[in-house]
Tab-separated table of C-alpha atoms in Angstrom:
chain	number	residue	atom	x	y	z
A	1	UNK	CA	-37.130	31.888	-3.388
A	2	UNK	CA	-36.025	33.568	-0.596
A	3	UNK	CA	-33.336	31.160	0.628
A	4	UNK	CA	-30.245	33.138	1.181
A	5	UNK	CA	-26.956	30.907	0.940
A	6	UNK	CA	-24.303	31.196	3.208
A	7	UNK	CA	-22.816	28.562	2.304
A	8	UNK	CA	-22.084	29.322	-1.875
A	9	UNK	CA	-21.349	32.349	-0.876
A	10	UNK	CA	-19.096	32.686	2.297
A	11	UNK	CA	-15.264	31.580	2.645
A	12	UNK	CA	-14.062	27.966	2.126
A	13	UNK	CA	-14.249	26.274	5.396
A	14	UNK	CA	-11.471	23.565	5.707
A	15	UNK	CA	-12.044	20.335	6.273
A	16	UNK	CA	-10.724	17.572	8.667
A	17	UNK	CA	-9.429	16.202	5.437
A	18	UNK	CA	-7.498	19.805	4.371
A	19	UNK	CA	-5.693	19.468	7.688
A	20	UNK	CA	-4.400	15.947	7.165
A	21	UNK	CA	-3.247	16.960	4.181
A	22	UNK	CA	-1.154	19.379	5.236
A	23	UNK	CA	0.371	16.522	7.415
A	24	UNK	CA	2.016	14.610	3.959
A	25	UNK	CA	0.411	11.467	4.455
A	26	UNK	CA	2.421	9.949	1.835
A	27	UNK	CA	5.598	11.116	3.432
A	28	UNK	CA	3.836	9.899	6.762
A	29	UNK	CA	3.719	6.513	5.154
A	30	UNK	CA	7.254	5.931	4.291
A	31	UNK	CA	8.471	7.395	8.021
A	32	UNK	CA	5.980	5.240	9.620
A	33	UNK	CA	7.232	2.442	7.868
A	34	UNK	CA	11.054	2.696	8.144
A	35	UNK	CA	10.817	3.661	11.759
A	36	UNK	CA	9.056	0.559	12.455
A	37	UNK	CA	11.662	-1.068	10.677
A	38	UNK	CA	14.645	0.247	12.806
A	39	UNK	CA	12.792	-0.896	16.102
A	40	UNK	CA	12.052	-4.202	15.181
A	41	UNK	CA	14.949	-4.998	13.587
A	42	UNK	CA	16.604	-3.657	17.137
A	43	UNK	CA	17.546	-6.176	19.563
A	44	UNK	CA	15.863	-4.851	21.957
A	45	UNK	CA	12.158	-5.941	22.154
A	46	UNK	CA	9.181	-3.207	23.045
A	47	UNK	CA	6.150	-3.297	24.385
A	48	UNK	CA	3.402	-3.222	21.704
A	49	UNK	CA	1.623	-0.496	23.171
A	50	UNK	CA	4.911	1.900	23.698
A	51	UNK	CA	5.466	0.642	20.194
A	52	UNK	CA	2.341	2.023	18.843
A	53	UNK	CA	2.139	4.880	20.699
A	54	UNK	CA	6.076	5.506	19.896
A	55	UNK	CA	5.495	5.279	16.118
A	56	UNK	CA	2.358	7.333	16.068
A	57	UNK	CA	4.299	10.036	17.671
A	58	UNK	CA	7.172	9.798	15.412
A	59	UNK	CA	4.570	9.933	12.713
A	60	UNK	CA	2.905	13.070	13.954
A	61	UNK	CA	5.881	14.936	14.154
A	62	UNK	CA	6.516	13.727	10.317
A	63	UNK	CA	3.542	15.344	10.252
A	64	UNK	CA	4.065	18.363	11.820
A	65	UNK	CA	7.706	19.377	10.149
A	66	UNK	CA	5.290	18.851	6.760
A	67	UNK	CA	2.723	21.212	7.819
A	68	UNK	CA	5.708	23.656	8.546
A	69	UNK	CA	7.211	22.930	4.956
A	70	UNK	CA	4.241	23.576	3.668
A	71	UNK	CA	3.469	26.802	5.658
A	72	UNK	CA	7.239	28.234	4.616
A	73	UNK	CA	6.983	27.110	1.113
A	74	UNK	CA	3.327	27.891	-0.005
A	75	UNK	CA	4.904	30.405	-2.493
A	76	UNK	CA	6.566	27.690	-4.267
A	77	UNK	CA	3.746	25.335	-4.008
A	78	UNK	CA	1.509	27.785	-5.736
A	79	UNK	CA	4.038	27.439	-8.858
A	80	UNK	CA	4.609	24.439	-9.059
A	81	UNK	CA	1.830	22.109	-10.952
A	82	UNK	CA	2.297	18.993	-9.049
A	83	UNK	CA	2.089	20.712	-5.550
A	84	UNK	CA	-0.342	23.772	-6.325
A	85	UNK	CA	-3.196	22.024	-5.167
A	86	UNK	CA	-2.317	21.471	-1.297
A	87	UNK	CA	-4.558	23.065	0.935
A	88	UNK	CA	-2.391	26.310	1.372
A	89	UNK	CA	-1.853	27.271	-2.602
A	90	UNK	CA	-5.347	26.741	-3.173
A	91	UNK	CA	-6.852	28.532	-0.408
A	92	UNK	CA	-8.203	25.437	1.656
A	93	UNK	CA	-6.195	26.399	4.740
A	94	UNK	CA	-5.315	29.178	5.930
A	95	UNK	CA	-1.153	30.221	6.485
A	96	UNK	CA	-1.301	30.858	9.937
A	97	UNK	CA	-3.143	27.563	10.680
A	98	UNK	CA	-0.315	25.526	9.210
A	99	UNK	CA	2.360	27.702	11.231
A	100	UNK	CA	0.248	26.775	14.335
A	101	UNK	CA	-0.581	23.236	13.412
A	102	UNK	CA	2.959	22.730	12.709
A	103	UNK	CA	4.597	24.232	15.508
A	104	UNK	CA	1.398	22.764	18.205
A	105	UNK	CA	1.826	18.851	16.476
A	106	UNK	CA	5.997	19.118	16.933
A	107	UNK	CA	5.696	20.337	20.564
A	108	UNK	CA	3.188	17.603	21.482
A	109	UNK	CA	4.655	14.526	19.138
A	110	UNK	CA	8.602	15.252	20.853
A	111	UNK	CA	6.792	15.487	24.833
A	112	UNK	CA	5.142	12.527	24.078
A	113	UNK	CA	7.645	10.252	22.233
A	114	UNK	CA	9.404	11.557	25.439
A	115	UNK	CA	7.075	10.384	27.465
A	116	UNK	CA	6.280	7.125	25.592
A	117	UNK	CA	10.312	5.846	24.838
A	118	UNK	CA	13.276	7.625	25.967
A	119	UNK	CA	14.453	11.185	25.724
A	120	UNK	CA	17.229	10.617	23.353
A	121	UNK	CA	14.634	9.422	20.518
A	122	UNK	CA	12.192	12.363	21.518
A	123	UNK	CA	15.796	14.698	21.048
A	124	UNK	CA	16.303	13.048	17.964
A	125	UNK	CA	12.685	13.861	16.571
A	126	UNK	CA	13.127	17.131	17.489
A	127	UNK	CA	16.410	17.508	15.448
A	128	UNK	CA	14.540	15.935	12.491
A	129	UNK	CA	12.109	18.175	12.826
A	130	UNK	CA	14.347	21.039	12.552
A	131	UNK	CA	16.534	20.146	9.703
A	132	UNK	CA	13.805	19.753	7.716
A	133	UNK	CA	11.441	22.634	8.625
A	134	UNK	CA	13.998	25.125	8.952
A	135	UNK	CA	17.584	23.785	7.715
A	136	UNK	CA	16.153	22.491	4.538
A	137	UNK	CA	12.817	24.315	3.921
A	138	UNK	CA	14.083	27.500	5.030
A	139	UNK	CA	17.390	27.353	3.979
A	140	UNK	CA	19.233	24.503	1.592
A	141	UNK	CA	16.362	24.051	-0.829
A	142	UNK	CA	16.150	27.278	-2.277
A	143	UNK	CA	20.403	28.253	-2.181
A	144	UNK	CA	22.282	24.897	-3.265
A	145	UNK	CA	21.927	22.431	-5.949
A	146	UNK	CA	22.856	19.864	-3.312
A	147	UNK	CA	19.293	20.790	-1.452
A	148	UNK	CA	18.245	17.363	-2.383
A	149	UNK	CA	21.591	15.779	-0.894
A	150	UNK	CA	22.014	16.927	2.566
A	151	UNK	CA	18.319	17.647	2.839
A	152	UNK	CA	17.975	13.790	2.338
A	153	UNK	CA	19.089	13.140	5.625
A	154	UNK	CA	15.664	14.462	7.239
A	155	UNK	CA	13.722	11.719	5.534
A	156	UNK	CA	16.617	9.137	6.421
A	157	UNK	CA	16.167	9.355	10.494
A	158	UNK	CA	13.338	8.281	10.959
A	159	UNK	CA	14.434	4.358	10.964
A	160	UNK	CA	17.487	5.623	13.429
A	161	UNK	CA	14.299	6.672	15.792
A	162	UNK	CA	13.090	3.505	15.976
A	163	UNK	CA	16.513	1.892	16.558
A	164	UNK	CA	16.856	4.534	19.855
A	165	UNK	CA	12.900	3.944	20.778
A	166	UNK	CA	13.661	0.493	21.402
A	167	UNK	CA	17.486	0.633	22.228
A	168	UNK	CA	17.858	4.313	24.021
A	169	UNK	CA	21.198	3.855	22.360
A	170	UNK	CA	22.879	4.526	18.536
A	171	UNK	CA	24.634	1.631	16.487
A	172	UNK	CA	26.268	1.168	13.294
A	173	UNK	CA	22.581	-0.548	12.182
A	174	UNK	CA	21.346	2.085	12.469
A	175	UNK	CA	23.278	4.106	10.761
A	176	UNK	CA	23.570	1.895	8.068
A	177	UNK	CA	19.732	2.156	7.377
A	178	UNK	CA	20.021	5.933	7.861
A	179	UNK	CA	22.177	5.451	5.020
A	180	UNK	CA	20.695	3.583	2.592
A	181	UNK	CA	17.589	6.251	2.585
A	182	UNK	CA	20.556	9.257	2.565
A	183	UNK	CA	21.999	7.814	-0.805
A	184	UNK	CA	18.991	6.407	-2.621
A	185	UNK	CA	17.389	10.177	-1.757
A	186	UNK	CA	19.138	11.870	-4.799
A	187	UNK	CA	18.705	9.765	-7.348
A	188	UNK	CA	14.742	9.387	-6.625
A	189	UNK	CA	14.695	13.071	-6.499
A	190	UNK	CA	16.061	13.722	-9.441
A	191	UNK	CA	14.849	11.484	-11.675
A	192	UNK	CA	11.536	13.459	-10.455
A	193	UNK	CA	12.934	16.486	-11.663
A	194	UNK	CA	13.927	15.328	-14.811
A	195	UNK	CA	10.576	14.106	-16.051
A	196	UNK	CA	8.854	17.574	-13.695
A	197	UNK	CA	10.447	19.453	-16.542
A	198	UNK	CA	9.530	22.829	-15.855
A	199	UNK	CA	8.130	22.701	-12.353
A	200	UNK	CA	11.247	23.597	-10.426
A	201	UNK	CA	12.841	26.465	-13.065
A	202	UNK	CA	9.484	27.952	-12.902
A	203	UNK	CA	9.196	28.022	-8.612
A	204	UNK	CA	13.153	29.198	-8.898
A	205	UNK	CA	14.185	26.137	-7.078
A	206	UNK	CA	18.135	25.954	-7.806
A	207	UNK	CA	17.817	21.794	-8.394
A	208	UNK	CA	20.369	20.118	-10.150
A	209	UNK	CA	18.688	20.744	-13.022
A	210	UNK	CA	18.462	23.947	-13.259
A	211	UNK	CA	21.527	24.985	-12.029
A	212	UNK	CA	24.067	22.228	-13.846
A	213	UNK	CA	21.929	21.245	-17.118
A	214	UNK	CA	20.140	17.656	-17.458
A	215	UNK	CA	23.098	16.071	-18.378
A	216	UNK	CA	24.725	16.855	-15.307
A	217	UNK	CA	21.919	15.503	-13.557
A	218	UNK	CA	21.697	12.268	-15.415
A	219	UNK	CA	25.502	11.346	-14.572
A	220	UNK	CA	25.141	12.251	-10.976
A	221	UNK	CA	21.824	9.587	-10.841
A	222	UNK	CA	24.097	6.851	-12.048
A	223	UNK	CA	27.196	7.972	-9.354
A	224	UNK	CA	25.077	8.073	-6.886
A	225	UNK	CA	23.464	4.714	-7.931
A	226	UNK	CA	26.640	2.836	-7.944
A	227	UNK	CA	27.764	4.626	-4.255
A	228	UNK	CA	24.131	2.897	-3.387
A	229	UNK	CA	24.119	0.153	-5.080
A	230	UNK	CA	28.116	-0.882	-3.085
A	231	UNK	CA	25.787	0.300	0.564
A	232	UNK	CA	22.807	-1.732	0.033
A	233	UNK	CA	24.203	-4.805	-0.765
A	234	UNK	CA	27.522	-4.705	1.285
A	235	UNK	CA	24.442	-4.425	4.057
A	236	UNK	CA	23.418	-7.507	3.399
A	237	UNK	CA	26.331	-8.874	5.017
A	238	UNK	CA	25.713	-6.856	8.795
A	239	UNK	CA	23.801	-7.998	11.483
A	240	UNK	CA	20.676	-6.545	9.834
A	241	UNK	CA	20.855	-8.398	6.838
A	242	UNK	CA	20.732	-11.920	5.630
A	243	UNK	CA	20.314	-14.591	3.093
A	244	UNK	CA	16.779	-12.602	2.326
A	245	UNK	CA	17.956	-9.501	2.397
A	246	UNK	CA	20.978	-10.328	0.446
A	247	UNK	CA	18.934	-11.627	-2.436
A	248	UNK	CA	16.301	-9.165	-2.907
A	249	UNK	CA	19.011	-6.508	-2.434
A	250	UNK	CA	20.915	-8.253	-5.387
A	251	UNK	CA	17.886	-8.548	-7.871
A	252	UNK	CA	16.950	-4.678	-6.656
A	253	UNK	CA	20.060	-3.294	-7.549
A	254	UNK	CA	20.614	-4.749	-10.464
A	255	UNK	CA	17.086	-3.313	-11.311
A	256	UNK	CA	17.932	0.208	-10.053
A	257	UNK	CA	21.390	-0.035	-11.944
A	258	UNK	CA	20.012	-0.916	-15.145
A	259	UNK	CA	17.566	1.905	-15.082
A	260	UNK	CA	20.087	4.914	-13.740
A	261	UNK	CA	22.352	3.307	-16.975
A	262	UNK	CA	19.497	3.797	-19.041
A	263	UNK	CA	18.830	7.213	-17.474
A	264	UNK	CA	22.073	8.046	-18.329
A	265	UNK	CA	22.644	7.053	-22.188
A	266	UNK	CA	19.975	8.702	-23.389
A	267	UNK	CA	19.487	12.598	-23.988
A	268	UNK	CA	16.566	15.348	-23.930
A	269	UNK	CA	15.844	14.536	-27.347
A	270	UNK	CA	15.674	10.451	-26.647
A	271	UNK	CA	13.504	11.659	-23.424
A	272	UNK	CA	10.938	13.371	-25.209
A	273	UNK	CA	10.226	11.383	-27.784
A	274	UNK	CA	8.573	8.408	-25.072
A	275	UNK	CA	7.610	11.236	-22.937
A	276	UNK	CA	10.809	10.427	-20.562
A	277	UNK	CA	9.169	7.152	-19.867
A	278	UNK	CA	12.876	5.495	-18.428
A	279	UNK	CA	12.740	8.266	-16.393
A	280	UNK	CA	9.209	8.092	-15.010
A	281	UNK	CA	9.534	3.837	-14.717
A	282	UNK	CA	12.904	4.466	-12.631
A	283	UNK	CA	11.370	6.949	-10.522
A	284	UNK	CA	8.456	4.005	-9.671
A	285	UNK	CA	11.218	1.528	-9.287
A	286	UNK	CA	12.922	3.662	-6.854
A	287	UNK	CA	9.557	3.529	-4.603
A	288	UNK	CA	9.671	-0.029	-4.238
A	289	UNK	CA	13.270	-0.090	-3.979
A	290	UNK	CA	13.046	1.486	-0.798
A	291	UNK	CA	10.209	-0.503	0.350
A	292	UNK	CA	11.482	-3.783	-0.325
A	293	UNK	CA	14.913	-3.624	1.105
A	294	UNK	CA	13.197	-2.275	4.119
A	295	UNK	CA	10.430	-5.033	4.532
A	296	UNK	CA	13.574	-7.615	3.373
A	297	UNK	CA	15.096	-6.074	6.626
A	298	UNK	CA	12.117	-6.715	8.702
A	299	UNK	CA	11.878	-10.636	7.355
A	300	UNK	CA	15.275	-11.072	8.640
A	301	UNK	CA	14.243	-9.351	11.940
A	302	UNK	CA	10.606	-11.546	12.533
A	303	UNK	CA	12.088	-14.457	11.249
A	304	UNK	CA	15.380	-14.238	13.655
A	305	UNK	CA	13.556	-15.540	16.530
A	306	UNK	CA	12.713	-18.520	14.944
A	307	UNK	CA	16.627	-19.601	13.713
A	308	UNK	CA	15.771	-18.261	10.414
A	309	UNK	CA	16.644	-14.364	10.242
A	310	UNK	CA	20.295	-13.034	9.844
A	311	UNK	CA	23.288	-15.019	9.082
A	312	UNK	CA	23.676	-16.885	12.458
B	1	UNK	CA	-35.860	33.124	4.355
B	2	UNK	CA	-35.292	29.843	5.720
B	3	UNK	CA	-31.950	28.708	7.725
B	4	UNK	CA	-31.235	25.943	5.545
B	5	UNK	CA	-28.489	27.302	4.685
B	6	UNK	CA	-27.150	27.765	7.902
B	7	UNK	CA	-27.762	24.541	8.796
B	8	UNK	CA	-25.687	22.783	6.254
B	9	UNK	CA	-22.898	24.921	7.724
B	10	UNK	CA	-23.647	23.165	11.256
B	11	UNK	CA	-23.272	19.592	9.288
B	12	UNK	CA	-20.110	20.268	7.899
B	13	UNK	CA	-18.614	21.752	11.505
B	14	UNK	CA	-20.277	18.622	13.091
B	15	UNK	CA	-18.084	16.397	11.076
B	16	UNK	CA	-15.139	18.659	11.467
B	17	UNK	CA	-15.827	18.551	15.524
B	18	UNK	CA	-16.528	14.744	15.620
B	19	UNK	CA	-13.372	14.028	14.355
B	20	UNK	CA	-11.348	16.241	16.561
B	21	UNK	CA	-13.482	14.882	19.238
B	22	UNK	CA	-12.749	11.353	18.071
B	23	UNK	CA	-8.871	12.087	18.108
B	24	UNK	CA	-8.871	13.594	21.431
B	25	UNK	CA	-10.723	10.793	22.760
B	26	UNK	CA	-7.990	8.415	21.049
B	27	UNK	CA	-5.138	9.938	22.679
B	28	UNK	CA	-6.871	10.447	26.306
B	29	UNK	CA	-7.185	6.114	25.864
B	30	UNK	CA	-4.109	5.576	24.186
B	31	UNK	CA	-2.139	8.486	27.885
B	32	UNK	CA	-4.039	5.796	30.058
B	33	UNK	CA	-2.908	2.962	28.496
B	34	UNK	CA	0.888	4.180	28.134
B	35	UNK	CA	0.377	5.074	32.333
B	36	UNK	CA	-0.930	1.627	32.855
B	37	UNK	CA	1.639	-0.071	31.086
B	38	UNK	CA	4.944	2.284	32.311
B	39	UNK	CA	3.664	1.644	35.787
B	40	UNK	CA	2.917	-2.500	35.791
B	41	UNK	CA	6.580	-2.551	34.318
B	42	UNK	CA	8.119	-0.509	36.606
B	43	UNK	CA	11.494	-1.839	38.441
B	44	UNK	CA	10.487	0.102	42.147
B	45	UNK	CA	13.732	-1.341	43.343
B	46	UNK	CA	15.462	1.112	40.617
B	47	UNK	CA	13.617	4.332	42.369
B	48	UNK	CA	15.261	6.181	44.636
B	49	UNK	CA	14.943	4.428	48.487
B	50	UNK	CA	13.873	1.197	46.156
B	51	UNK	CA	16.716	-0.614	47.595
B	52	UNK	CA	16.057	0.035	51.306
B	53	UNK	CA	12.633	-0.279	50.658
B	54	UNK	CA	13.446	-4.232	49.612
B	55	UNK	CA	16.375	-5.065	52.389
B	56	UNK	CA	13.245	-3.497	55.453
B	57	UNK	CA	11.031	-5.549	53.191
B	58	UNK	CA	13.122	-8.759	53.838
């Protein structure tokens, strides 16, 4: 046998697949999502192909401020169990391809949205870009406990884009959807780092926590709960909500409130004995929390044309 | 010593390639059809000279 391989032997060639990974494509999901909401649920009709082409850019430079995060925090992501298999921590791809990736996909995705919609959404990408690769990455997540907080706010523009692709313009709709994502942020998070026990002491991430004790975090799930719980339904009563909206947001939240008062009775030892399985079912529930008040939101805004949507 | 080895190299970059290929392809069709659709919409009379354009047109 004289076949010599090159291939056991040599360096780990990455993939197509490696690359989108280093794009969050689960993150990519929820952005592509909620900006679609915010434009259709604009007044303001788009064409379907600056629609597409508008949301695909939005979702590339998702993309690209992940493949930044990624790049900046690869030391963390090595720690961590849950995110020390993404293609940097385990070798797949390479740092400097994830700077360059990064930087090359949030260049092209802010021309084009640019190009495609209006300037101020393509500005307004580029600031979301920003605060998370370098205001949150770089700076909140790894000096406050209130990383998670303000940091929020990167994940919560993306339905504000869509508002502007369609619009050019802000509104209070918008803003209240930015909201909704701000405020149920935190208590998602956390619950996650509850149940991630030792993940984030380990990577020397100050989280809640770490820095204020379990306890702490537990009563800040169920204030932050309530401050959502008052936003999401008091939005069913704007011109983005509706009878629909209104009554999934009501069965929801009562959900989510249950849960963060379940979160919050119970202690470590309580936790550990089910294997913090209120913790980990709340953290679920907050996934399709988010969904469904943003596809109750797009009901009211496909079915408005037809005398149904809204409150009119 | 055979390049079999070498060759299963070449597969994997030919996927690699394809796809890039594929997505470069995407976005060339996806630049025309944006140009095609910005310019059918266009409001000339908006443009600068659109106005006289219309009144010497009348």
């Amino acid at each position: 046998m004289t076949d010599t391989s090159t291939t056991q032997s040599g360096p780990y060639e990455a993939q197509l697949g490696d690359y989108f990974a280093l794009l969050k494509p689960r993150v990519m999901q929820l952005v592509v999502f909620t900006a679609l909401v915010g434009m259709l649920a604009a007044p303001t009709p788009v064409h379907p192909v600056v629609a597409f082409a508008s949301i695909l850019f939005v979702a590339i430079g998702a993309g690209a401020s992940g493949a930044l995060n990624m790049w900046w925090d690869a030391d963390i992501d090595a720690v961590m169990r849950r995110t020390a298999n993404r293609p940097i921590p385990s070798g797949r791809v390479q740092p400097g391809e994830a700077l360059a990736i990064g930087v090359a996909l949030s260049g092209l995705s802010v021309m084009m949205l640019g190009l495609a919609a209006n300037l101020l959404a393509a500005g307004m990408l580029l600031f979301t870009i920003l605060f998370y690769a370098v205001f949150y990455s770089m700076w909140l997540k790894r000096v406050t406990p209130q990383n998670i907080v303000i940091g929020g706010a990167a994940g919560a523009f993306p339905p504000v884009i869509g508002w502007i692709i369609a619009t050019g313009s802000f509104s209070i709709e918008a803003w209240l959807m930015f909201a909704l994502i701000f405020m149920w942020t935190p208590p998602h998070f956390w619950a996650l780092a509850l149940f991630m026990r030792n993940d984030y002491d380990d990577a020397k991430v100050p989280m809640l926590t770490v820095t204020h004790g379990r306890r702490s975090t537990r009563n800040h799930i169920l204030v932050y709960t309530i401050l959502l719980v008052l936003l999401a339904i008091g939005t069913g009563f704007t011109s983005i909500g509706g009878p629909i909206y209104l009554a999934a947001a009501v069965v929801l939240n009562a959900l989510f409130l249950l849960g963060a008062f379940r979160i919050w009775k119970r202690d470590e030892t309580d936790s550990e004995t089910d294997n913090f399985a209120v913790e980990r079912k709340f953290f679920r529930l907050s996934l399709w929390y988010l969904f469904l008040h943003f596809g109750a939101i797009l009901a009211e805004a496909t079915l408005r044309p037809y005398g149904f949507g809204g409150w009119s | 010593m055979t390049i079999r080895a070498e060759h299963e190299i070449h597969t994997r970059r030919r996927g690699r390639n394809l796809g890039i290929g594929l997505m470069l392809g995407g976005f060339v069709i996806l630049v025309m059809a944006l140009t095609y659709v910005k310019i059918t919409n266009i409001d000339f009379s908006d443009l600068p000279g659109g106005a006289v354009q219309t009144e010497e047109s009348m």
